[in-house]
Short mmCIF file of C-alpha atoms in Angstrom, two decimals:
data_model
loop_
_atom_site.label_atom_id
_atom_site.label_comp_id
_atom_site.label_asym_id
_atom_site.label_seq_id
_atom_site.Cartn_x
_atom_site.Cartn_y
_atom_site.Cartn_z
CA MET A 1174 83.50 64.29 135.12
CA SER A 1175 79.96 63.80 136.45
CA ASP A 1176 77.34 66.39 135.57
CA SER A 1177 74.94 65.56 138.40
CA GLY A 1178 74.25 67.98 141.24
CA ASN A 1179 76.67 70.64 139.97
CA LYS A 1180 75.07 73.83 138.69
CA GLU A 1181 78.28 75.09 137.06
CA THR A 1182 78.84 71.79 135.28
CA HIS A 1183 75.19 71.67 134.19
CA THR A 1184 75.57 75.15 132.69
CA PHE A 1185 78.72 74.05 130.87
CA PHE A 1186 76.99 71.07 129.25
CA GLU A 1187 74.06 73.27 128.31
CA LEU A 1188 76.52 75.46 126.40
CA LEU A 1189 78.21 72.39 124.92
CA ASP A 1190 74.82 71.17 123.67
CA TYR A 1191 74.26 74.55 122.02
CA CYS A 1192 77.70 74.34 120.39
CA VAL A 1193 76.99 70.81 119.09
CA ALA A 1194 73.66 71.99 117.67
CA GLU A 1195 75.43 74.80 115.80
CA ILE A 1196 78.02 72.34 114.45
CA LEU A 1197 75.24 70.07 113.15
CA LYS A 1198 73.59 73.06 111.44
CA LYS A 1199 76.89 73.94 109.78
CA MET A 1200 77.27 70.35 108.57
CA GLY A 1201 73.88 70.42 106.85
CA GLY A 1202 71.50 69.43 109.66
CA LEU A 1203 71.73 65.64 109.22
CA PRO A 1204 70.39 63.96 112.42
CA LEU A 1205 73.10 62.29 114.49
CA ALA A 1206 71.27 58.97 114.27
CA GLU A 1207 72.04 58.97 110.53
CA TRP A 1208 75.75 59.83 110.87
CA ARG A 1209 78.27 57.29 109.58
CA SER A 1210 82.05 57.11 109.74
CA GLY A 1211 82.40 59.28 106.61
CA ASN A 1212 80.44 62.10 108.25
CA TYR A 1213 82.92 62.23 111.13
CA THR A 1214 85.84 62.20 108.67
CA THR A 1215 84.29 65.10 106.77
CA LEU A 1216 83.71 67.04 109.99
CA SER A 1217 87.31 66.46 111.09
CA THR A 1218 88.55 67.70 107.70
CA ARG A 1219 86.39 70.82 107.79
CA ILE A 1220 87.42 71.63 111.36
CA GLY A 1221 91.05 71.15 110.34
CA LYS A 1222 90.70 73.50 107.36
CA ASP A 1223 89.00 76.18 109.45
CA THR A 1224 91.09 75.99 112.63
CA LYS A 1225 94.31 74.09 111.65
CA VAL A 1226 93.49 71.50 114.34
CA TYR A 1227 92.26 68.02 113.42
CA LEU A 1228 90.10 66.13 115.93
CA SER A 1229 89.95 62.34 115.74
CA GLU A 1230 86.77 60.44 114.95
CA ASN A 1231 86.59 59.08 118.52
CA THR A 1232 86.95 62.58 119.98
CA LEU A 1233 84.16 63.84 117.72
CA ARG A 1234 81.96 60.88 118.66
CA ARG A 1235 82.49 61.66 122.36
CA LEU A 1236 81.74 65.35 121.78
CA LEU A 1237 78.55 64.60 119.85
CA GLY A 1238 77.48 61.97 122.38
CA THR A 1239 77.46 59.04 119.96
CA LEU A 1240 80.30 57.25 121.77
CA LYS A 1241 78.93 56.36 125.17
CA THR A 1242 81.15 56.69 128.26
CA SER A 1243 80.48 56.20 131.99
CA ASN A 1244 80.56 59.96 132.52
CA ARG A 1245 79.76 62.62 129.97
CA TYR A 1246 82.82 63.74 128.02
CA TYR A 1247 84.27 67.04 129.27
CA PRO A 1248 86.66 68.34 126.56
CA GLN A 1249 89.83 70.18 127.51
CA LYS A 1250 90.13 73.93 126.88
CA ALA A 1251 92.10 73.58 123.63
CA THR A 1252 89.37 71.35 122.18
CA ARG A 1253 86.64 73.73 123.36
CA ASP A 1254 88.40 76.66 121.68
CA VAL A 1255 88.57 74.70 118.40
CA LEU A 1256 84.83 73.99 118.54
CA ALA A 1257 84.04 77.66 119.22
CA GLN A 1258 86.28 78.82 116.37
CA PHE A 1259 84.60 76.37 114.00
CA ILE A 1260 81.17 77.97 114.59
CA GLY A 1261 82.48 81.53 114.27
CA TYR A 1262 83.85 82.66 117.62
CA ARG A 1263 87.40 83.56 118.61
CA ASP A 1264 87.47 81.03 121.48
CA TRP A 1265 85.27 79.25 124.00
CA GLN A 1266 85.29 82.26 126.34
CA GLU A 1267 83.73 84.52 123.69
CA LEU A 1268 81.10 81.87 122.88
CA GLU A 1269 80.35 81.51 126.60
CA ARG A 1270 79.98 85.28 127.05
CA PHE A 1271 77.72 85.59 124.00
CA TYR A 1272 75.54 82.67 125.09
CA ARG A 1273 75.29 83.91 128.69
CA GLU A 1274 74.21 87.42 127.70
CA THR A 1275 71.59 86.23 125.21
CA LYS A 1276 70.32 83.71 127.77
CA ASN A 1277 70.01 86.44 130.42
CA ALA A 1278 67.99 88.51 127.96
CA ARG A 1279 65.65 85.58 127.30
CA GLU A 1280 65.20 84.89 131.01
CA ALA A 1281 64.50 88.56 131.74
CA THR A 1282 61.80 88.56 129.07
CA ALA A 1283 60.29 85.36 130.48
CA GLN A 1284 60.21 86.81 134.01
CA GLU A 1285 58.46 89.96 132.81
CA SER A 1286 55.88 87.85 131.00
CA GLN A 1287 55.30 85.78 134.14
CA ILE A 1288 54.59 88.93 136.13
CA VAL A 1289 51.87 89.84 133.66
CA LEU A 1290 50.22 86.44 134.01
CA THR A 1291 50.01 86.80 137.82
CA GLU A 1292 48.50 90.34 137.76
CA LYS A 1293 44.79 90.89 138.30
CA PRO A 1294 42.70 90.85 135.10
CA VAL A 1295 41.60 94.47 135.60
CA LYS A 1296 45.01 95.82 134.75
CA GLY A 1297 46.11 92.90 132.58
CA ARG A 1298 46.06 94.49 129.14
CA ARG A 1299 47.79 97.69 130.17
CA LYS A 1300 50.40 95.83 132.21
CA LEU A 1301 50.95 93.38 129.35
CA PHE A 1302 51.60 96.23 126.92
CA ILE A 1303 54.07 97.91 129.29
CA VAL A 1304 55.94 94.70 130.02
CA LEU A 1305 56.12 93.66 126.37
CA ALA A 1306 57.42 97.09 125.41
CA ALA A 1307 60.05 96.88 128.15
CA SER A 1308 61.01 93.36 127.04
CA VAL A 1309 61.44 94.41 123.42
CA ALA A 1310 63.55 97.38 124.50
CA LEU A 1311 65.71 95.13 126.68
CA PHE A 1312 66.17 92.62 123.84
CA LEU A 1313 67.15 95.34 121.37
CA LEU A 1314 69.61 96.82 123.86
CA VAL A 1315 71.30 93.47 124.44
CA PHE A 1316 71.31 92.67 120.71
CA ILE A 1317 72.82 96.03 119.72
CA THR A 1318 75.41 95.73 122.51
CA LEU A 1319 76.45 92.29 121.28
CA ILE A 1320 76.65 93.42 117.67
CA ARG A 1321 78.79 96.38 118.65
CA PHE A 1322 80.97 94.14 120.78
CA ARG A 1323 81.55 91.66 117.98
CA HIS A 1324 81.71 94.04 115.03
CA ASN A 1325 83.10 97.33 116.29
CA THR A 1326 85.95 97.69 113.81
CA PRO A 1327 88.50 100.42 113.28
CA VAL A 1328 88.14 100.29 109.49
CA GLN A 1329 91.07 102.65 108.93
CA VAL A 1330 93.57 99.96 110.00
CA LYS A 1331 95.15 98.09 107.07
CA LEU A 1332 97.25 94.94 106.83
CA ILE A 1333 100.54 95.41 104.99
CA CYS A 1334 103.02 92.76 103.84
CA ILE A 1335 106.42 94.44 103.59
CA ASN A 1336 107.85 91.82 101.18
CA PRO A 1337 104.95 90.06 99.42
CA PHE A 1338 107.01 88.59 96.54
CA GLY A 1339 109.51 85.79 97.13
CA THR A 1340 110.53 82.29 96.13
CA VAL A 1341 110.67 79.13 98.27
CA PRO A 1342 111.40 79.31 101.13
CA HIS A 1343 110.15 82.78 102.05
CA SER A 1344 109.75 84.74 105.30
CA ALA A 1345 107.01 87.33 104.89
CA ILE A 1346 106.73 90.26 107.31
CA PHE A 1347 103.33 91.74 108.19
CA ARG A 1348 102.52 95.01 109.94
CA LEU A 1349 99.56 97.33 110.48
CA GLN A 1350 99.08 100.74 108.89
CA ALA A 1351 96.45 103.45 109.43
CA ASP A 1352 95.83 106.89 107.95
CA LYS A 1353 94.83 108.19 111.38
CA ASP A 1354 96.20 107.60 114.85
CA PHE A 1355 94.92 104.51 116.63
CA ASP A 1356 95.65 102.58 119.80
CA HIS A 1357 98.88 100.76 118.99
CA ASP A 1358 98.26 98.32 121.85
CA GLU A 1359 94.92 97.23 120.35
CA LYS A 1360 94.98 93.52 119.53
CA PHE A 1361 94.16 92.25 116.04
CA GLN A 1362 94.25 88.71 114.68
CA LEU A 1363 96.17 87.56 111.60
CA ASP A 1364 94.69 84.48 109.89
CA LEU A 1365 96.49 82.71 107.03
CA ALA A 1366 94.01 79.82 106.65
CA GLU A 1367 95.78 76.44 106.37
CA GLU A 1368 99.15 77.98 105.43
CA ALA A 1369 100.25 79.08 108.94
CA THR A 1370 99.03 79.41 112.52
CA LYS A 1371 96.92 82.37 113.60
CA SER A 1372 98.76 85.20 115.33
CA GLU A 1373 98.02 88.33 117.28
CA ILE A 1374 99.28 91.57 115.79
CA SER A 1375 99.16 95.18 116.97
CA GLY A 1376 100.47 98.55 115.87
CA ASN A 1377 103.58 97.99 117.97
CA LYS A 1378 104.27 94.52 116.61
CA GLN A 1379 105.41 92.97 113.36
CA VAL A 1380 104.68 89.33 112.58
CA THR A 1381 106.92 87.14 110.40
CA LYS A 1382 105.55 83.99 108.77
CA PHE A 1383 107.60 81.28 107.07
CA PHE A 1384 106.34 79.66 103.85
CA LYS A 1385 108.01 76.68 102.18
CA ASN A 1386 105.44 75.81 99.51
CA PRO A 1387 105.04 77.52 96.13
CA GLY A 1388 101.76 79.36 95.81
CA VAL A 1389 99.73 82.36 96.91
CA VAL A 1390 98.82 82.88 100.55
CA TYR A 1391 95.82 85.04 101.46
CA ALA A 1392 96.23 86.76 104.83
CA THR A 1393 93.16 88.17 106.58
CA LEU A 1394 93.15 90.75 109.37
CA PHE A 1395 90.43 90.33 112.01
CA HIS A 1396 89.25 92.63 114.79
CA ASN A 1397 86.66 91.40 117.31
CA GLY A 1398 85.85 88.48 115.04
CA LYS A 1399 85.26 90.58 111.92
CA ALA A 1400 87.48 90.51 108.81
CA ILE A 1401 88.59 94.08 108.04
CA ASP A 1402 91.41 93.73 105.49
CA THR A 1403 93.44 91.26 103.43
CA ALA A 1404 96.92 90.98 101.95
CA SER A 1405 98.54 88.39 99.68
CA VAL A 1406 101.98 86.77 99.58
CA PHE A 1407 103.40 85.17 96.43
CA MET A 1408 105.96 82.33 96.45
CA GLN A 1409 107.01 82.27 92.79
CA THR A 1410 108.48 79.47 90.69
CA LYS A 1411 110.39 79.16 87.44
CA GLY A 1412 107.86 77.15 85.48
CA TRP A 1413 106.12 74.01 86.77
CA VAL A 1414 107.67 72.48 89.90
CA ALA A 1415 106.75 69.65 92.28
CA ASN A 1416 106.50 69.49 96.05
CA SER A 1417 105.17 66.77 98.31
CA GLY A 1418 104.59 65.64 101.88
CA ASN A 1419 102.65 63.32 104.15
CA ASP A 1420 100.14 66.10 104.85
CA THR A 1421 99.37 69.46 103.28
CA SER A 1422 101.05 71.45 106.06
CA ARG A 1423 104.52 69.89 105.66
CA ALA A 1424 105.12 69.77 101.92
CA PHE A 1425 108.72 69.91 100.71
CA PRO A 1426 110.50 70.14 97.33
CA VAL A 1427 110.85 67.21 94.96
CA ILE A 1428 113.98 67.11 92.74
CA GLY A 1429 114.97 70.49 94.17
CA LEU A 1430 112.00 72.34 92.62
CA LYS A 1431 113.56 71.91 89.19
CA LYS A 1432 111.44 72.86 86.20
CA LEU A 1433 109.21 70.06 84.87
CA ASP A 1434 108.05 69.36 81.32
CA PRO A 1435 104.75 71.32 80.97
CA LYS A 1436 103.46 68.79 78.43
CA ASN A 1437 103.84 65.90 80.88
CA ILE A 1438 103.97 67.05 84.52
CA TYR A 1439 104.86 64.05 86.64
CA VAL A 1440 107.21 62.78 89.36
CA SER A 1441 108.00 59.09 89.79
CA PRO A 1442 107.94 56.98 92.97
CA ARG A 1443 111.76 56.90 92.81
CA GLN A 1444 111.93 60.69 92.78
CA LEU A 1445 109.54 60.86 95.72
CA ASP A 1446 111.66 58.35 97.60
CA SER A 1447 114.79 60.41 96.85
CA ALA A 1448 113.05 63.44 98.37
CA GLY A 1449 112.65 61.51 101.64
CA LEU A 1450 108.89 60.98 101.37
CA ASP A 1451 107.37 58.03 103.22
CA THR A 1452 105.14 56.57 100.48
CA GLU A 1453 103.83 53.89 102.86
CA LYS A 1454 101.71 56.61 104.50
CA PRO A 1455 99.06 58.78 102.81
CA PHE A 1456 100.77 61.63 100.96
CA MET A 1457 100.11 64.45 98.52
CA VAL A 1458 101.93 65.65 95.42
CA GLY A 1459 101.50 69.21 94.27
CA PHE A 1460 102.46 70.78 90.94
CA SER A 1461 102.72 74.57 90.94
CA ASN A 1462 103.38 77.35 88.45
CA ILE A 1463 103.41 80.72 90.23
CA LYS A 1464 104.23 84.04 88.57
CA PRO A 1465 102.71 87.53 88.10
CA SER A 1466 100.48 88.14 85.09
CA HIS A 1467 97.96 90.61 83.73
CA ILE A 1468 95.40 87.90 83.01
CA ASN A 1469 91.95 88.70 84.33
CA GLY A 1470 90.95 86.05 86.90
CA ASP A 1471 87.29 86.65 86.04
CA ASN A 1472 87.67 86.19 82.25
CA PHE A 1473 89.84 83.26 81.20
CA SER A 1474 89.84 79.73 79.80
CA PHE A 1475 91.78 76.85 81.39
CA HIS A 1476 92.35 73.41 79.90
CA CYS A 1477 94.19 70.37 81.23
CA LYS A 1478 94.02 66.58 81.35
CA VAL A 1479 94.67 64.86 84.68
CA PHE A 1480 95.34 61.26 85.73
CA SER A 1481 95.57 59.95 89.29
CA GLU A 1482 95.54 56.72 91.25
CA LYS A 1483 92.20 55.09 91.99
CA ASP A 1484 93.28 54.46 95.57
CA ARG A 1485 96.37 53.54 97.56
CA PRO A 1486 97.12 51.94 100.95
CA GLY A 1487 95.51 53.99 103.71
CA THR A 1488 93.53 56.18 101.28
CA GLN A 1489 90.28 54.93 99.77
CA CYS A 1490 89.32 58.24 98.17
CA VAL A 1491 92.13 59.81 96.14
CA GLY A 1492 91.39 63.40 95.21
CA THR A 1493 92.56 65.70 92.42
CA ALA A 1494 92.35 69.45 93.03
CA ILE A 1495 92.80 72.26 90.50
CA LEU A 1496 93.42 75.76 91.86
CA ILE A 1497 93.50 79.01 89.90
CA LEU A 1498 95.19 81.51 92.23
CA GLY A 1499 94.38 85.19 91.88
CA SER A 1500 95.93 88.23 93.52
CA LYS A 1501 92.87 88.56 95.81
CA ASP A 1502 91.25 85.12 96.00
CA LYS A 1503 91.12 81.76 94.20
CA HIS A 1504 88.99 79.28 92.27
CA VAL A 1505 89.16 75.60 93.35
CA ILE A 1506 87.54 72.35 92.21
CA ASN A 1507 88.11 68.98 93.91
CA LEU A 1508 87.47 65.87 91.80
CA PHE A 1509 87.05 62.26 93.02
CA ARG A 1510 85.93 58.97 91.54
CA LYS A 1511 82.17 58.35 91.58
CA SER A 1512 82.07 56.20 94.73
CA CYS A 1513 83.76 59.05 96.63
CA ALA A 1514 81.66 61.88 95.17
CA ALA A 1515 80.67 63.04 98.69
CA PHE A 1516 84.15 64.57 98.94
CA CYS A 1517 83.85 66.62 95.73
CA ASP A 1518 83.63 70.35 96.33
CA TYR A 1519 84.27 73.68 94.65
CA LYS A 1520 85.02 77.30 95.46
CA PHE A 1521 84.76 80.15 93.00
CA SER A 1522 85.85 83.27 94.86
CA ASP A 1523 83.14 83.94 97.47
CA VAL A 1524 80.88 81.01 96.44
CA LYS A 1525 81.60 77.47 97.63
CA GLU A 1526 79.76 74.17 97.96
CA LEU A 1527 80.53 70.80 99.59
CA GLY A 1528 79.58 67.41 98.26
CA THR A 1529 78.20 66.55 101.72
CA ASN A 1530 75.57 69.29 101.34
CA LYS A 1531 74.75 68.98 97.63
CA ASP A 1532 74.92 66.31 94.95
CA LEU A 1533 78.23 67.02 93.16
CA SER A 1534 78.58 63.58 91.58
CA ALA A 1535 78.87 65.30 88.19
CA LEU A 1536 82.39 66.26 89.29
CA ALA A 1537 83.37 62.59 89.56
CA PHE A 1538 85.70 61.01 86.98
CA ASP A 1539 87.65 57.83 86.34
CA PRO A 1540 91.11 58.82 87.66
CA GLU A 1541 93.01 55.97 86.01
CA ASN A 1542 91.69 56.75 82.52
CA GLY A 1543 91.97 60.46 83.10
CA GLY A 1544 89.73 63.46 83.01
CA GLU A 1545 89.87 66.35 80.56
CA VAL A 1546 89.04 69.47 82.57
CA ILE A 1547 88.01 72.81 81.10
CA ILE A 1548 87.25 75.85 83.26
CA ASN A 1549 85.80 78.87 81.47
CA VAL A 1550 85.16 82.04 83.46
CA GLN A 1551 83.35 84.94 81.80
CA ASN A 1552 82.32 88.04 83.74
CA LYS A 1553 82.29 86.17 87.06
CA MET A 1554 80.31 83.25 85.63
CA ALA A 1555 82.21 79.95 85.83
CA PHE A 1556 81.56 76.94 83.59
CA VAL A 1557 83.27 73.59 84.25
CA LEU A 1558 83.43 70.86 81.61
CA LEU A 1559 84.62 67.35 82.39
CA ASN A 1560 85.37 65.08 79.43
CA ASN A 1561 83.50 67.49 77.11
CA LYS A 1562 80.37 67.54 79.28
CA ARG A 1563 79.31 70.63 81.20
CA VAL A 1564 79.09 69.59 84.86
CA LEU A 1565 78.95 72.89 86.74
CA THR A 1566 77.79 76.50 86.31
CA VAL A 1567 78.50 78.98 89.11
CA LYS A 1568 77.88 82.71 89.44
CA TYR A 1569 80.07 84.52 91.99
CA ASN A 1570 80.37 88.15 93.10
CA LYS A 1571 83.88 89.11 94.17
CA SER A 1572 86.79 89.39 91.73
CA ILE A 1573 89.85 87.23 92.38
CA GLY A 1574 92.06 89.85 90.70
CA GLU A 1575 94.80 88.95 88.25
CA VAL A 1576 95.90 85.33 87.82
CA MET A 1577 99.08 84.72 89.81
CA GLY A 1578 99.37 80.95 89.66
CA ILE A 1579 98.02 77.48 88.97
CA LYS A 1580 98.27 74.50 91.32
CA ILE A 1581 97.28 70.90 90.63
CA LEU A 1582 97.25 68.67 93.73
CA PHE A 1583 96.95 64.89 94.01
CA ASN A 1584 96.42 62.58 96.99
CA GLY A 1585 99.10 60.15 95.87
CA ILE A 1586 100.82 60.05 92.49
CA GLY A 1587 99.23 61.94 89.63
CA ARG A 1588 99.98 63.36 86.21
CA ALA A 1589 98.93 66.61 84.47
CA ILE A 1590 99.08 66.95 80.70
CA SER A 1591 99.63 70.37 79.05
CA PRO A 1592 97.77 72.76 81.37
CA GLU A 1593 97.00 76.02 79.54
CA LEU A 1594 95.32 79.21 80.76
CA THR A 1595 94.42 82.09 78.40
CA ASP A 1596 92.90 85.53 78.95
CA LEU A 1597 89.62 85.64 76.99
CA LEU A 1598 89.94 89.39 76.29
CA THR A 1599 93.64 89.90 75.51
CA GLY A 1600 94.74 86.41 74.47
CA GLU A 1601 97.64 86.51 76.97
CA ARG A 1602 98.77 83.01 77.98
CA PHE A 1603 99.89 82.14 81.46
#
């Protein structure tokens, strides 16, 4: 589509440029001229995690203008909605409305200022004061209106899971609850991160979600783009079990989710083949132990040794992730070999960091020779040791609640040796 001589199209690309600028800010502000293939891969991964939609490298290059075409790339609505969601809006329409209203406010201020410049000098100072006061008032009015539009939240509405505890597979039912009467036709949004698609929910509607992976799912209720409540769902296991798949959204049981030896947690290529996994394509293997406990997720010690493949066909950077799942939130560290340290990251409750934004090469290890991982958390202060060397210290704010599970994930085949988690105050072992 050509963008010449068309005011509507010009306005669209102006908004697209704004959206691209916001994406670059979110990715750390690296100039596009310095972007390499790995940057596009990272962006695709982050968009996929946030929106459940993965855009190809070529699509991202066209969007960012680094892949030249005869006419400027005009993305379809579904792609535009993904971009808007990635930078914090519900969809492209909300982004467009927000941008238009703030732009109108800026233009109104500029017009008022221009009037002042064309007035006679005799009345210049007085007129300038009046116009500036009116401009500030107009800006504040628009700003407050937008804030109210985006954050006006009926805080009394709660998200309830009717059956939060199950095994695999599990169908969890969600509904809304409020102490006071509210508009039962009011639309809310239910977000389950990468575990399921987003859904609308209202007081007159129940939503059922299907889960086929062991673990803990954190559901968040949104209203007008603001998170107002959360609920958790627990898919329990009987000891350590294995599941796998060719991507994280379609994992399935290995050896029927039978209990594995906790001293040597491993599944062989033959067992993966028996489960129907295509090992010629990139795949993941996950080991999970999910059960209720009274262990404090903000005061515990975890120890484990992990081994993984250095690489495999189609995957140059093989990752190892360790997740401590709480009743309210989780702790996560992602480990890679040194040459792939850009993909290391961590999340301790409300604090997270990406290797693309900060040097996390201390989290790198030799996967073939193994890494001994220790995670100590004391009063919301996390310490990570890798092969007896402290590599990370993180202070976070929000409690993750009681420990409800441990997951160890590998891109490819991996092995976990004797994972142990102990409450530092009571001595209870998970």
